[in-house]
Structure formats: C-alpha cells, structure tokens
Amino acid sequence: MLRIVLASSALLLTTARSSTARVVPAAAFLTRSITKCAATSRSLQMTAPEVTISNAFDGGNGVLVKTEEAIENGVTNVEVKIQPDIYTELEKKQHFQHFYFRALVKGCGTVRYSIVNAGEASYAKAWKDSTTFVCTTTPSDAHSWKRVLDTKYEDGHLTWTQTHERSGSAYFAYFAYFPPYSYERHLQFIAKCEASPDCTVESLGQTLDGRELDCISVGSGSSVCWIIHRQHPGESMAEYYAEGLLTRLLGLDRNGAVDGQVRNVLQKYKFYIVPNMCPDGAIRGHLRTNACGANLNREWTSTGNDGDDDYYQAPTLERSPEVYHVLKKMDETSVDAFLDVHGDEALPFNFLAGSEGCTNWSTRLEALHGAFLASYERSNSDMQREISYEPDAPNEGMPNICSNQIALRYDCFSATLEQPFKDCLTNPDPTRGWNPARSAQLGASVVDALAYVHPYLRDETEFWKNLPEEDKYIRPTNKY
C-alpha cells in the first residue's frame, strides 16, 4: 500500500499558478516491500513513491490540494484544483475548466487523481461523458496523448486513475482536458508557413503581453475569406484545425505541392488566417480570457449606450487589442466569407452556429449557410447539420459576438465552428475520441466546402431556388 504525507499544505493552497507541490514519503514506509508493478516480472523491494504536481509551463493549470492514502485497494488519492481565469468585467465572472498539469512519481502504484472543484467550473454539466487525456512521453507530440477511459464525474469531482509502473527513475505523466498546442509549436508552425513562397506572414499587432498576432495570407482571388482560431485559449483543438487547413493550402507536408481543389480555391479566394487569437491566455493556462480577463468573443463591438452606467466599450487597445487589430485589418480587406473556430465542452459533435439572430439574416444568408454546411458534411462526415446551439430568435442575436458582428458588418456568410472536447458521435471512437489529428483533417476539408459555396457568396439573384434539395438549410437543435 502506498503512503504519502503532504508537507506545508497551507503554503501550497496560496501559491500562484506557477507553483509546485512536493509530497514527501513517510519514513515508516521507506523500506517497505510493495506489490510489484504490472510491468515487472519479479517482486521488487522499493521505497514509497514521491509525488510532485506542477504547472509551471506553457498552458499549465492545476495545483495540488492534498494527497491521502486510500483505505481500499492500496490506491493513493491526489486532489487537484483548477485555477480560474482573471475576472471578466463584462460577464462578471471568473471562468475555468481548462486543466493541464504534470505528475512526477518515483515508485510504482495506482493513483486516483481528482479535480475537486470540477463542480464549480464554467460548464460543470459538460464533464459528463468527458475523458481526461494523458501523455507519458513527449507532451509536445500531439499523437502521444491518449484518453483515460475510466474518467468519471460524480459528486462534483472529475476523477480518473493512472498506474505508474516505473520503479527506478522518476516517472512522469501529463494530464489535460485536451492535448495542448504550445506557443513553441505555434512559432515553429508560423516559421514553416513563412518559408513557403506562396504566402505572406505578418503581425497585425501585439497582444497585452507583447506577443505578435500572426496572420497568414494566401491566394490571389477576388473573394476574401477570413478564418480565425482559438479566441478562447483553452480550446486548443482550434489551432490544430488551423494547422490542418494551412498545411493543405500551402502543401507543407508535400514540399509545396497542392491538390487541384486547392489550386482552384486559391484562384478564387484571398485567405487571411489567424491561427491563435489569444496567445497570452493560452500560455497563462486560461479557458476563455486574455491577459487582462477579456473574453475576446464578447469584444467585437460596444454594448450598452454611451454615457450609461452599463456601457462597455469594445474593442480597445487597452483591453482587447487582439480583436482591435483584426477588425482594423478586416475593414481594410472587407470580408466575403468568415469562420471563427472554437471547441465546445458540452456537445459531442462538430457543428456550425450561424447568424440567425442578426437583423440582416435573410433567405440569401440562410441559403449560404445551408449550402456550405451540406457540402462540408459531404467532404468530411465528422461534420453534421442537425445538432448545434439553439438558434437565436430573430433580431435577438448578440452583436458583440464575433460571427454575428462579422455577418452584420459585411453582410456575408459568417459562422462559429465548434469542435467537441468529447468523442464525436457522428463517427464515434471511444478509445481516441475527438483528437488533434481529426481536428487537422476537419480543417483541411473545409477547403472543399468553401470551393462549393464560392459562386453564391455575392450572387444577387435568387440562386437558392436552383440549389439541390440536399443543400437546404436545416434549423438545428441542441437535443440529441
């Protein structure tokens, strides 16, 4: 049986996000023989393990609360707490759900990890049927992450177990809500894009923490398509989507060679692609906010009336420069088609949320939404049309939400694209679930949907009367 004693717990509970917590083995157990690890073929005399929990790295979030020896099965309990984002002035709350921490264990045995404040998270109901990811090799390798299938949510705790089987040198495991996309990986990918002769990489401005807001432009067409990703920093699948899209557009995995559909699309569109809208929040381990607590997806226009107590000016260089700089560039280029790529904690589907609640929603925009989504579904069956958020009632959409503001500002096809944290029920894979590779594939296949809808983007005729029945708009529901 494993025994761990926590030292200086009062200090551990008050340390900052970058703190580490060290667990010291009880002296009485230092020479005790424990049950052999599954990976060994003979009994071993070993000391009780030392366990360290840390989050002092890019995107880390999770601090040790306490550890205790379990009464049954010789399983050690380790309790971890997610730290919240900075307070959001507009929404009057502190978001949290993202976690990503490292456990270092010397010795072997089974540990039950618990997120003890999961029941207070921003989307606590979304924990149901969620699975934690674990990596025991290289966390920067997206393919090294596996789902922990015994993850469960009950009594306000998200729990899972991990058997640490290494008895010699220290054994580590990283745990995360979804495989991280690090800033180092971001910079390496931007460098790969910059090396391509077919695109231009520019900074649209700097974030509050002084990072560049990278934008890749490619194509020579007259129609302008903007695709932005990861406004909410904890939704790392969005940046994997961007990587898949740009890899296909630039032929990064084929020495610059691209397929015929890409050549066709690049003659019709000029793309502006922002892979990460919120690098500050991503590095800080936030779920939804930037360095000062702004939820960027609520910063696309001011709310309230100027002069009133509830007036909220947005975007501003002081609070949301990421949105300010992108919107400024959009006003220079205009927009004919737009996607804002996210991840959704609750719904186990890929889906689009349209601009149905905007004052300019029309038969034209409805037809564009339907045709785009139907084509996307045909090109990649991980996309579907029936399940989404319940559409806003007519004229009741929030104009400060990004995709709504773009639809209003440029009278164009505009949508929020959501990917699941959970498994994707249109093509279930209980072992792998939704993962970075599938996010990248979904990003690559959006090219086909954009090619299909292009002739209709600015068509002033009643083109929808000639579209096939299979392209018809389907009003979605969140019930499944």
CSV table of C-alpha atoms in Angstrom, one decimal:
chain,number,residue,atom,x,y,z
A,1,MET,CA,0.0,0.0,0.0
A,2,LEU,CA,1.3,3.5,-0.9
A,3,ARG,CA,1.5,6.2,1.8
A,4,ILE,CA,2.1,9.9,1.1
A,5,VAL,CA,2.3,12.7,3.6
A,6,LEU,CA,1.7,16.3,2.5
A,7,ALA,CA,4.1,19.0,3.8
A,8,SER,CA,3.3,22.7,4.2
A,9,SER,CA,-0.3,22.4,2.8
A,10,ALA,CA,-1.2,26.0,3.9
A,11,LEU,CA,1.6,27.3,1.6
A,12,LEU,CA,0.5,25.0,-1.3
A,13,LEU,CA,-3.0,26.4,-1.2
A,14,THR,CA,-1.9,30.0,-1.5
A,15,THR,CA,0.8,29.7,-4.2
A,16,ALA,CA,0.4,31.2,-7.7
A,17,ARG,CA,-0.4,29.3,-10.8
A,18,SER,CA,3.3,28.5,-11.4
A,19,SER,CA,3.7,26.8,-8.0
A,20,THR,CA,4.8,23.2,-7.5
A,21,ALA,CA,3.8,20.9,-4.7
A,22,ARG,CA,6.1,18.2,-3.4
A,23,VAL,CA,4.9,15.1,-1.5
A,24,VAL,CA,7.4,13.5,0.9
A,25,PRO,CA,7.2,9.8,1.6
A,26,ALA,CA,6.6,8.7,5.2
A,27,ALA,CA,9.7,7.3,6.9
A,28,ALA,CA,8.0,4.2,8.1
A,29,PHE,CA,7.4,3.1,4.6
A,30,LEU,CA,10.8,3.8,3.1
A,31,THR,CA,11.9,0.2,3.2
A,32,ARG,CA,8.6,-1.5,2.9
A,33,SER,CA,8.0,-4.0,0.2
A,34,ILE,CA,5.1,-3.2,-2.1
A,35,THR,CA,3.2,-5.1,-4.7
A,36,LYS,CA,5.2,-5.5,-7.8
A,37,CYS,CA,4.3,-3.3,-10.8
A,38,ALA,CA,2.5,-4.8,-13.7
A,39,ALA,CA,5.4,-4.2,-16.0
A,40,THR,CA,7.9,-6.2,-13.8
A,41,SER,CA,8.3,-9.9,-13.8
A,42,ARG,CA,9.6,-10.3,-10.2
A,43,SER,CA,8.9,-8.8,-6.8
A,44,LEU,CA,10.9,-5.7,-6.0
A,45,GLN,CA,11.8,-4.0,-2.7
A,46,MET,CA,11.1,-0.4,-3.3
A,47,THR,CA,10.5,2.8,-1.3
A,48,ALA,CA,7.1,4.5,-1.2
A,49,PRO,CA,6.8,7.0,-4.1
A,50,GLU,CA,7.5,10.7,-4.0
A,51,VAL,CA,4.8,12.6,-6.0
A,52,THR,CA,5.2,16.1,-7.4
A,53,ILE,CA,2.4,18.1,-9.1
A,54,SER,CA,3.4,21.1,-11.2
A,55,ASN,CA,2.0,23.5,-13.7
A,56,ALA,CA,5.0,25.9,-14.2
A,57,PHE,CA,5.0,25.5,-18.0
A,58,ASP,CA,3.2,26.9,-21.1
A,59,GLY,CA,-0.5,26.4,-20.6
A,60,GLY,CA,-0.2,24.8,-17.2
A,61,ASN,CA,-3.2,24.9,-14.8
A,62,GLY,CA,-3.7,22.7,-11.8
A,63,VAL,CA,-2.4,23.0,-8.2
A,64,LEU,CA,-2.2,20.3,-5.5
A,65,VAL,CA,-4.8,20.4,-2.7
A,66,LYS,CA,-3.8,17.3,-0.8
A,67,THR,CA,-2.9,13.7,-1.1
A,68,GLU,CA,-4.0,10.8,1.1
A,69,GLU,CA,-3.6,7.1,1.4
A,70,ALA,CA,-6.8,5.4,0.4
A,71,ILE,CA,-8.4,2.8,2.7
A,72,GLU,CA,-9.0,0.4,-0.1
A,73,ASN,CA,-7.1,-1.3,-2.9
A,74,GLY,CA,-3.8,0.5,-2.0
A,75,VAL,CA,-4.7,3.4,-4.2
A,76,THR,CA,-3.4,6.9,-3.4
A,77,ASN,CA,-5.7,9.8,-3.8
A,78,VAL,CA,-4.3,13.0,-5.2
A,79,GLU,CA,-6.6,16.1,-5.2
A,80,VAL,CA,-6.0,18.9,-7.7
A,81,LYS,CA,-7.8,22.2,-8.1
A,82,ILE,CA,-8.2,24.2,-11.4
A,83,GLN,CA,-7.3,27.9,-11.0
A,84,PRO,CA,-9.7,30.4,-12.6
A,85,ASP,CA,-9.1,32.9,-15.3
A,86,ILE,CA,-8.8,36.6,-14.5
A,87,TYR,CA,-12.1,38.2,-13.6
A,88,THR,CA,-14.2,39.1,-16.7
A,89,GLU,CA,-15.5,42.7,-16.4
A,90,LEU,CA,-18.3,42.3,-18.9
A,91,GLU,CA,-19.6,38.9,-17.8
A,92,LYS,CA,-18.9,39.5,-14.1
A,93,LYS,CA,-17.3,36.1,-13.5
A,94,GLN,CA,-14.1,34.0,-13.5
A,95,HIS,CA,-14.2,31.2,-16.0
A,96,PHE,CA,-12.4,27.9,-15.5
A,97,GLN,CA,-12.5,24.4,-17.0
A,98,HIS,CA,-9.1,24.0,-18.7
A,99,PHE,CA,-6.5,22.0,-16.9
A,100,TYR,CA,-3.1,20.7,-17.8
A,101,PHE,CA,-0.6,19.6,-15.2
A,102,ARG,CA,2.4,17.3,-14.6
A,103,ALA,CA,2.6,14.5,-12.1
A,104,LEU,CA,6.1,13.2,-11.2
A,105,VAL,CA,6.1,9.9,-9.4
A,106,LYS,CA,9.1,8.0,-8.0
A,107,GLY,CA,8.0,4.4,-7.3
A,108,CYS,CA,5.1,2.5,-8.6
A,109,GLY,CA,1.4,2.0,-7.8
A,110,THR,CA,-2.0,3.3,-8.8
A,111,VAL,CA,-3.0,6.9,-8.2
A,112,ARG,CA,-6.5,8.3,-8.3
A,113,TYR,CA,-6.5,11.9,-9.5
A,114,SER,CA,-9.4,14.2,-8.7
A,115,ILE,CA,-10.3,17.7,-9.9
A,116,VAL,CA,-12.1,18.7,-6.7
A,117,ASN,CA,-13.6,21.9,-7.9
A,118,ALA,CA,-15.0,20.5,-11.2
A,119,GLY,CA,-18.5,21.0,-10.0
A,120,GLU,CA,-17.9,24.8,-9.9
A,121,ALA,CA,-16.5,25.0,-13.4
A,122,SER,CA,-17.9,27.2,-16.1
A,123,TYR,CA,-19.6,24.3,-17.8
A,124,ALA,CA,-19.9,21.7,-15.0
A,125,LYS,CA,-22.6,19.7,-16.7
A,126,ALA,CA,-20.2,19.2,-19.6
A,127,TRP,CA,-18.0,17.0,-17.5
A,128,LYS,CA,-20.5,14.1,-18.0
A,129,ASP,CA,-19.0,11.6,-20.5
A,130,SER,CA,-15.8,13.6,-20.7
A,131,THR,CA,-12.4,11.9,-20.7
A,132,THR,CA,-9.1,13.2,-19.5
A,133,PHE,CA,-6.1,12.9,-21.8
A,134,VAL,CA,-2.7,11.5,-20.5
A,135,CYS,CA,0.8,11.7,-22.0
A,136,THR,CA,3.7,9.8,-20.6
A,137,THR,CA,6.3,10.6,-23.3
A,138,THR,CA,6.5,14.0,-25.1
A,139,PRO,CA,3.6,16.4,-24.4
A,140,SER,CA,4.6,18.5,-27.5
A,141,ASP,CA,3.8,15.5,-29.7
A,142,ALA,CA,0.1,15.7,-30.3
A,143,HIS,CA,-0.1,12.0,-31.2
A,144,SER,CA,1.4,10.9,-27.8
A,145,TRP,CA,-1.8,11.8,-25.9
A,146,LYS,CA,-4.3,9.1,-25.0
A,147,ARG,CA,-7.7,9.2,-23.4
A,148,VAL,CA,-8.1,7.9,-19.9
A,149,LEU,CA,-11.2,5.7,-20.3
A,150,ASP,CA,-12.1,5.4,-16.6
A,151,THR,CA,-12.6,9.1,-16.3
A,152,LYS,CA,-15.9,9.9,-14.4
A,153,TYR,CA,-17.7,12.8,-13.0
A,154,GLU,CA,-19.7,12.4,-9.8
A,155,ASP,CA,-20.3,14.4,-6.6
A,156,GLY,CA,-18.7,17.5,-8.2
A,157,HIS,CA,-15.3,15.7,-8.7
A,158,LEU,CA,-13.7,14.7,-12.0
A,159,THR,CA,-11.7,11.6,-11.3
A,160,TRP,CA,-9.5,9.1,-13.1
A,161,THR,CA,-6.7,6.6,-12.3
A,162,GLN,CA,-3.2,6.1,-13.6
A,163,THR,CA,-1.0,3.2,-12.8
A,164,HIS,CA,2.6,4.4,-12.5
A,165,GLU,CA,4.7,1.3,-13.3
A,166,ARG,CA,8.3,2.5,-13.3
A,167,SER,CA,10.3,1.6,-10.2
A,168,GLY,CA,13.7,3.1,-10.9
A,169,SER,CA,14.0,6.7,-12.0
A,170,ALA,CA,11.2,9.2,-11.6
A,171,TYR,CA,8.1,8.5,-13.8
A,172,PHE,CA,6.1,11.4,-15.1
A,173,ALA,CA,2.6,11.8,-16.7
A,174,TYR,CA,0.9,14.9,-18.1
A,175,PHE,CA,-2.8,15.2,-17.8
A,176,ALA,CA,-5.0,17.7,-19.8
A,177,TYR,CA,-8.6,18.4,-20.7
A,178,PHE,CA,-7.5,18.3,-24.4
A,179,PRO,CA,-4.0,17.9,-25.8
A,180,PRO,CA,-2.2,21.2,-25.6
A,181,TYR,CA,-1.0,23.3,-28.5
A,182,SER,CA,2.0,25.1,-27.2
A,183,TYR,CA,3.3,28.5,-28.1
A,184,GLU,CA,6.6,26.9,-29.2
A,185,ARG,CA,4.7,24.7,-31.6
A,186,HIS,CA,2.8,27.8,-32.8
A,187,LEU,CA,6.1,29.7,-33.5
A,188,GLN,CA,7.6,26.6,-35.3
A,189,PHE,CA,4.5,26.3,-37.5
A,190,ILE,CA,4.5,30.0,-38.3
A,191,ALA,CA,8.1,29.6,-39.4
A,192,LYS,CA,7.1,26.7,-41.7
A,193,CYS,CA,4.5,28.9,-43.3
A,194,GLU,CA,6.9,31.8,-43.7
A,195,ALA,CA,9.3,29.5,-45.5
A,196,SER,CA,6.6,28.9,-48.1
A,197,PRO,CA,6.9,31.1,-51.2
A,198,ASP,CA,3.1,31.0,-51.6
A,199,CYS,CA,2.0,33.0,-48.6
A,200,THR,CA,2.7,36.1,-46.6
A,201,VAL,CA,3.1,36.1,-42.8
A,202,GLU,CA,2.5,39.4,-41.0
A,203,SER,CA,1.8,40.6,-37.5
A,204,LEU,CA,-1.5,42.5,-37.2
A,205,GLY,CA,-0.3,44.0,-33.9
A,206,GLN,CA,0.7,42.9,-30.4
A,207,THR,CA,-1.1,41.4,-27.5
A,208,LEU,CA,-1.1,42.8,-24.0
A,209,ASP,CA,1.8,40.6,-23.1
A,210,GLY,CA,3.7,41.8,-26.2
A,211,ARG,CA,3.3,38.7,-28.4
A,212,GLU,CA,2.7,39.1,-32.1
A,213,LEU,CA,-0.7,38.5,-33.5
A,214,ASP,CA,0.3,36.3,-36.5
A,215,CYS,CA,-1.7,36.3,-39.7
A,216,ILE,CA,-1.0,34.2,-42.8
A,217,SER,CA,-2.4,35.4,-46.1
A,218,VAL,CA,-2.6,33.2,-49.2
A,219,GLY,CA,-4.4,33.2,-52.5
A,220,SER,CA,-5.0,35.6,-55.4
A,221,GLY,CA,-8.7,35.6,-55.8
A,222,SER,CA,-11.1,38.5,-55.5
A,223,SER,CA,-13.2,37.0,-52.8
A,224,VAL,CA,-11.9,37.5,-49.2
A,225,CYS,CA,-12.2,34.7,-46.7
A,226,TRP,CA,-11.1,35.2,-43.0
A,227,ILE,CA,-10.7,32.3,-40.7
A,228,ILE,CA,-9.7,32.9,-37.1
A,229,HIS,CA,-9.0,30.4,-34.4
A,230,ARG,CA,-8.7,30.0,-30.6
A,231,GLN,CA,-10.3,33.2,-29.4
A,232,HIS,CA,-10.8,31.0,-26.3
A,233,PRO,CA,-7.3,29.9,-25.4
A,234,GLY,CA,-8.4,26.7,-23.6
A,235,GLU,CA,-9.8,25.3,-26.9
A,236,SER,CA,-6.6,24.1,-28.3
A,237,MET,CA,-8.3,21.9,-31.0
A,238,ALA,CA,-9.0,25.2,-32.8
A,239,GLU,CA,-5.3,25.7,-33.5
A,240,TYR,CA,-4.9,22.1,-34.7
A,241,TYR,CA,-7.7,22.9,-37.1
A,242,ALA,CA,-5.7,25.9,-38.4
A,243,GLU,CA,-2.6,23.7,-38.8
A,244,GLY,CA,-4.5,21.2,-40.9
A,245,LEU,CA,-6.0,24.0,-43.1
A,246,LEU,CA,-2.7,25.8,-43.7
A,247,THR,CA,-0.9,22.5,-44.3
A,248,ARG,CA,-3.2,21.7,-47.1
A,249,LEU,CA,-3.3,25.3,-48.6
A,250,LEU,CA,0.5,25.6,-48.6
A,251,GLY,CA,1.4,21.9,-49.3
A,252,LEU,CA,3.5,21.9,-46.2
A,253,ASP,CA,3.6,18.2,-45.9
A,254,ARG,CA,4.3,17.7,-49.7
A,255,ASN,CA,7.2,20.1,-50.4
A,256,GLY,CA,4.8,22.8,-51.6
A,257,ALA,CA,2.7,20.5,-53.9
A,258,VAL,CA,-1.0,21.1,-53.6
A,259,ASP,CA,-4.1,19.3,-54.9
A,260,GLY,CA,-6.3,20.5,-57.7
A,261,GLN,CA,-9.0,21.7,-55.4
A,262,VAL,CA,-6.6,23.9,-53.5
A,263,ARG,CA,-5.3,25.4,-56.8
A,264,ASN,CA,-8.9,26.2,-57.7
A,265,VAL,CA,-9.7,27.8,-54.4
A,266,LEU,CA,-6.6,29.9,-54.3
A,267,GLN,CA,-7.6,31.4,-57.6
A,268,LYS,CA,-11.0,32.4,-56.2
A,269,TYR,CA,-10.1,33.5,-52.7
A,270,LYS,CA,-7.7,35.6,-50.8
A,271,PHE,CA,-7.4,34.0,-47.4
A,272,TYR,CA,-6.5,35.7,-44.1
A,273,ILE,CA,-5.9,33.1,-41.4
A,274,VAL,CA,-5.1,33.8,-37.7
A,275,PRO,CA,-4.1,30.5,-36.1
A,276,ASN,CA,-4.2,31.9,-32.5
A,277,MET,CA,-6.2,34.9,-31.4
A,278,CYS,CA,-5.3,34.6,-27.8
A,279,PRO,CA,-1.7,33.5,-27.2
A,280,ASP,CA,-1.4,35.3,-23.9
A,281,GLY,CA,-4.4,33.4,-22.4
A,282,ALA,CA,-3.1,30.1,-23.9
A,283,ILE,CA,0.3,30.5,-22.2
A,284,ARG,CA,-1.3,31.5,-18.9
A,285,GLY,CA,-3.5,28.4,-18.9
A,286,HIS,CA,-6.8,30.3,-19.2
A,287,LEU,CA,-10.0,28.8,-20.5
A,288,ARG,CA,-11.7,31.9,-22.2
A,289,THR,CA,-9.8,35.1,-21.5
A,290,ASN,CA,-6.8,37.1,-22.5
A,291,ALA,CA,-4.1,38.6,-20.2
A,292,CYS,CA,-6.4,41.1,-18.6
A,293,GLY,CA,-9.5,38.9,-18.3
A,294,ALA,CA,-11.3,39.9,-21.6
A,295,ASN,CA,-13.4,37.2,-23.3
A,296,LEU,CA,-12.4,38.1,-26.8
A,297,ASN,CA,-15.6,36.6,-28.3
A,298,ARG,CA,-17.6,39.3,-26.5
A,299,GLU,CA,-15.3,42.2,-27.6
A,300,TRP,CA,-16.3,42.8,-31.2
A,301,THR,CA,-18.5,45.9,-30.6
A,302,SER,CA,-19.5,48.1,-27.7
A,303,THR,CA,-22.6,47.2,-25.7
A,304,GLY,CA,-25.0,49.5,-23.9
A,305,ASN,CA,-25.4,53.2,-24.6
A,306,ASP,CA,-22.5,55.6,-24.4
A,307,GLY,CA,-22.9,57.5,-21.1
A,308,ASP,CA,-24.9,54.9,-19.3
A,309,ASP,CA,-23.6,53.0,-16.3
A,310,ASP,CA,-23.7,49.7,-18.2
A,311,TYR,CA,-21.8,51.0,-21.3
A,312,TYR,CA,-18.9,48.8,-22.2
A,313,GLN,CA,-16.6,50.0,-25.0
A,314,ALA,CA,-15.1,47.4,-27.2
A,315,PRO,CA,-12.7,46.6,-28.7
A,316,THR,CA,-10.0,48.7,-27.2
A,317,LEU,CA,-6.2,48.6,-27.3
A,318,GLU,CA,-6.1,48.6,-23.5
A,319,ARG,CA,-8.3,45.6,-23.0
A,320,SER,CA,-8.7,43.7,-26.3
A,321,PRO,CA,-6.0,44.6,-28.8
A,322,GLU,CA,-6.3,41.2,-30.4
A,323,VAL,CA,-9.8,42.0,-31.6
A,324,TYR,CA,-9.0,45.6,-32.3
A,325,HIS,CA,-6.1,44.8,-34.7
A,326,VAL,CA,-8.0,42.0,-36.5
A,327,LEU,CA,-11.1,44.2,-37.0
A,328,LYS,CA,-9.0,47.0,-38.3
A,329,LYS,CA,-7.4,44.7,-40.9
A,330,MET,CA,-10.8,43.3,-41.9
A,331,ASP,CA,-12.1,46.8,-42.5
A,332,GLU,CA,-9.2,47.3,-44.9
A,333,THR,CA,-9.8,44.0,-46.8
A,334,SER,CA,-13.6,43.5,-46.3
A,335,VAL,CA,-15.0,40.0,-45.8
A,336,ASP,CA,-17.0,37.7,-48.1
A,337,ALA,CA,-16.9,34.5,-46.0
A,338,PHE,CA,-15.9,34.1,-42.4
A,339,LEU,CA,-15.3,31.3,-39.8
A,340,ASP,CA,-14.5,31.6,-36.1
A,341,VAL,CA,-13.1,28.2,-35.0
A,342,HIS,CA,-13.7,27.0,-31.4
A,343,GLY,CA,-14.2,24.0,-29.2
A,344,ASP,CA,-17.4,23.2,-27.3
A,345,GLU,CA,-17.3,21.4,-23.9
A,346,ALA,CA,-20.8,20.0,-23.9
A,347,LEU,CA,-22.0,18.8,-27.3
A,348,PRO,CA,-20.2,15.7,-28.7
A,349,PHE,CA,-20.4,16.9,-32.3
A,350,ASN,CA,-18.8,19.2,-34.8
A,351,PHE,CA,-21.2,21.9,-35.8
A,352,LEU,CA,-21.8,25.4,-37.0
A,353,ALA,CA,-23.6,28.2,-35.1
A,354,GLY,CA,-25.0,30.7,-37.6
A,355,SER,CA,-26.1,34.3,-37.5
A,356,GLU,CA,-29.8,33.5,-37.5
A,357,GLY,CA,-30.5,36.1,-34.7
A,358,CYS,CA,-28.9,39.0,-36.7
A,359,THR,CA,-31.1,41.8,-38.1
A,360,ASN,CA,-29.8,41.1,-41.6
A,361,TRP,CA,-30.5,37.4,-41.6
A,362,SER,CA,-32.1,36.7,-44.9
A,363,THR,CA,-33.1,34.0,-47.4
A,364,ARG,CA,-29.7,34.6,-49.0
A,365,LEU,CA,-27.7,34.1,-45.8
A,366,GLU,CA,-29.8,31.1,-44.8
A,367,ALA,CA,-29.1,29.5,-48.2
A,368,LEU,CA,-25.4,30.2,-48.0
A,369,HIS,CA,-25.3,28.6,-44.5
A,370,GLY,CA,-27.2,25.6,-45.7
A,371,ALA,CA,-25.1,25.0,-48.8
A,372,PHE,CA,-21.8,25.5,-47.1
A,373,LEU,CA,-22.7,23.1,-44.3
A,374,ALA,CA,-24.2,20.5,-46.6
A,375,SER,CA,-21.0,20.5,-48.7
A,376,TYR,CA,-18.8,20.3,-45.6
A,377,GLU,CA,-20.7,17.3,-44.4
A,378,ARG,CA,-20.2,15.6,-47.8
A,379,SER,CA,-16.5,16.3,-47.7
A,380,ASN,CA,-15.9,15.2,-44.1
A,381,SER,CA,-18.5,13.1,-42.3
A,382,ASP,CA,-17.2,14.3,-39.0
A,383,MET,CA,-19.3,17.5,-39.7
A,384,GLN,CA,-23.0,17.3,-39.4
A,385,ARG,CA,-26.0,19.7,-39.7
A,386,GLU,CA,-28.8,18.6,-37.2
A,387,ILE,CA,-27.1,19.4,-33.9
A,388,SER,CA,-25.9,22.8,-32.8
A,389,TYR,CA,-26.8,25.6,-30.3
A,390,GLU,CA,-30.5,26.5,-30.5
A,391,PRO,CA,-30.5,29.4,-33.0
A,392,ASP,CA,-31.2,32.9,-31.6
A,393,ALA,CA,-34.7,34.3,-32.1
A,394,PRO,CA,-35.0,36.8,-35.0
A,395,ASN,CA,-33.3,40.1,-34.2
A,396,GLU,CA,-32.1,38.9,-30.8
A,397,GLY,CA,-28.5,37.8,-31.6
A,398,MET,CA,-25.7,39.4,-29.6
A,399,PRO,CA,-23.8,41.8,-31.9
A,400,ASN,CA,-20.7,41.7,-29.7
A,401,ILE,CA,-20.2,38.0,-30.5
A,402,CYS,CA,-17.6,37.7,-33.3
A,403,SER,CA,-19.5,35.8,-36.0
A,404,ASN,CA,-22.6,37.9,-35.5
A,405,GLN,CA,-20.7,41.1,-35.8
A,406,ILE,CA,-19.0,40.0,-39.0
A,407,ALA,CA,-22.3,39.0,-40.5
A,408,LEU,CA,-23.7,42.4,-39.7
A,409,ARG,CA,-20.7,44.4,-40.6
A,410,TYR,CA,-20.1,42.9,-44.0
A,411,ASP,CA,-23.4,41.2,-44.8
A,412,CYS,CA,-21.7,37.9,-45.5
A,413,PHE,CA,-21.7,34.2,-44.7
A,414,SER,CA,-20.4,34.1,-41.2
A,415,ALA,CA,-20.4,31.3,-38.6
A,416,THR,CA,-18.8,29.9,-35.5
A,417,LEU,CA,-17.4,26.4,-36.0
A,418,GLU,CA,-17.4,24.3,-32.8
A,419,GLN,CA,-15.5,21.0,-32.2
A,420,PRO,CA,-16.0,18.6,-29.3
A,421,PHE,CA,-13.8,18.0,-26.3
A,422,LYS,CA,-15.6,14.6,-26.1
A,423,ASP,CA,-16.0,11.9,-28.6
A,424,CYS,CA,-17.6,12.8,-31.9
A,425,LEU,CA,-20.8,10.9,-32.0
A,426,THR,CA,-21.3,11.1,-35.8
A,427,ASN,CA,-18.2,8.8,-36.1
A,428,PRO,CA,-17.6,7.5,-32.5
A,429,ASP,CA,-14.2,6.3,-31.5
A,430,PRO,CA,-14.4,5.6,-27.7
A,431,THR,CA,-10.7,4.9,-27.4
A,432,ARG,CA,-9.4,8.0,-29.2
A,433,GLY,CA,-12.4,10.3,-29.2
A,434,TRP,CA,-12.0,13.6,-30.9
A,435,ASN,CA,-8.3,14.4,-31.1
A,436,PRO,CA,-5.7,16.7,-32.7
A,437,ALA,CA,-5.4,14.6,-35.9
A,438,ARG,CA,-9.1,14.7,-36.6
A,439,SER,CA,-9.2,18.4,-35.9
A,440,ALA,CA,-6.5,18.9,-38.5
A,441,GLN,CA,-8.4,16.8,-41.0
A,442,LEU,CA,-11.5,18.8,-40.4
A,443,GLY,CA,-9.5,22.0,-41.1
A,444,ALA,CA,-8.1,20.6,-44.3
A,445,SER,CA,-11.5,19.6,-45.6
A,446,VAL,CA,-13.1,23.0,-45.2
A,447,VAL,CA,-11.4,23.9,-48.5
A,448,ASP,CA,-14.0,21.8,-50.4
A,449,ALA,CA,-17.0,23.5,-48.7
A,450,LEU,CA,-15.5,26.9,-49.5
A,451,ALA,CA,-15.0,25.9,-53.1
A,452,TYR,CA,-18.6,24.8,-53.4
A,453,VAL,CA,-20.2,27.9,-51.9
A,454,HIS,CA,-18.0,30.4,-53.7
A,455,PRO,CA,-20.2,31.1,-56.7
A,456,TYR,CA,-23.1,32.2,-54.4
A,457,LEU,CA,-21.3,34.4,-51.9
A,458,ARG,CA,-22.2,37.7,-53.6
A,459,ASP,CA,-24.8,36.4,-56.0
A,460,GLU,CA,-27.6,39.0,-56.2
A,461,THR,CA,-30.0,36.6,-57.9
A,462,GLU,CA,-32.4,34.2,-56.1
A,463,PHE,CA,-29.8,31.4,-56.5
A,464,TRP,CA,-31.3,29.4,-53.7
A,465,LYS,CA,-34.2,28.4,-56.0
A,466,ASN,CA,-31.7,26.4,-58.1
A,467,LEU,CA,-29.8,24.7,-55.3
A,468,PRO,CA,-30.4,21.0,-54.9
A,469,GLU,CA,-32.7,19.8,-52.1
A,470,GLU,CA,-29.7,18.3,-50.2
A,471,ASP,CA,-28.3,21.8,-49.7
A,472,LYS,CA,-31.3,23.1,-48.0
A,473,TYR,CA,-30.8,24.9,-44.6
A,474,ILE,CA,-31.7,22.7,-41.7
A,475,ARG,CA,-32.7,24.5,-38.5
A,476,PRO,CA,-30.6,22.8,-35.8
A,477,THR,CA,-31.4,21.8,-32.2
A,478,ASN,CA,-29.2,21.1,-29.2
A,479,LYS,CA,-31.3,18.0,-28.4
A,480,TYR,CA,-29.9,14.6,-29.4
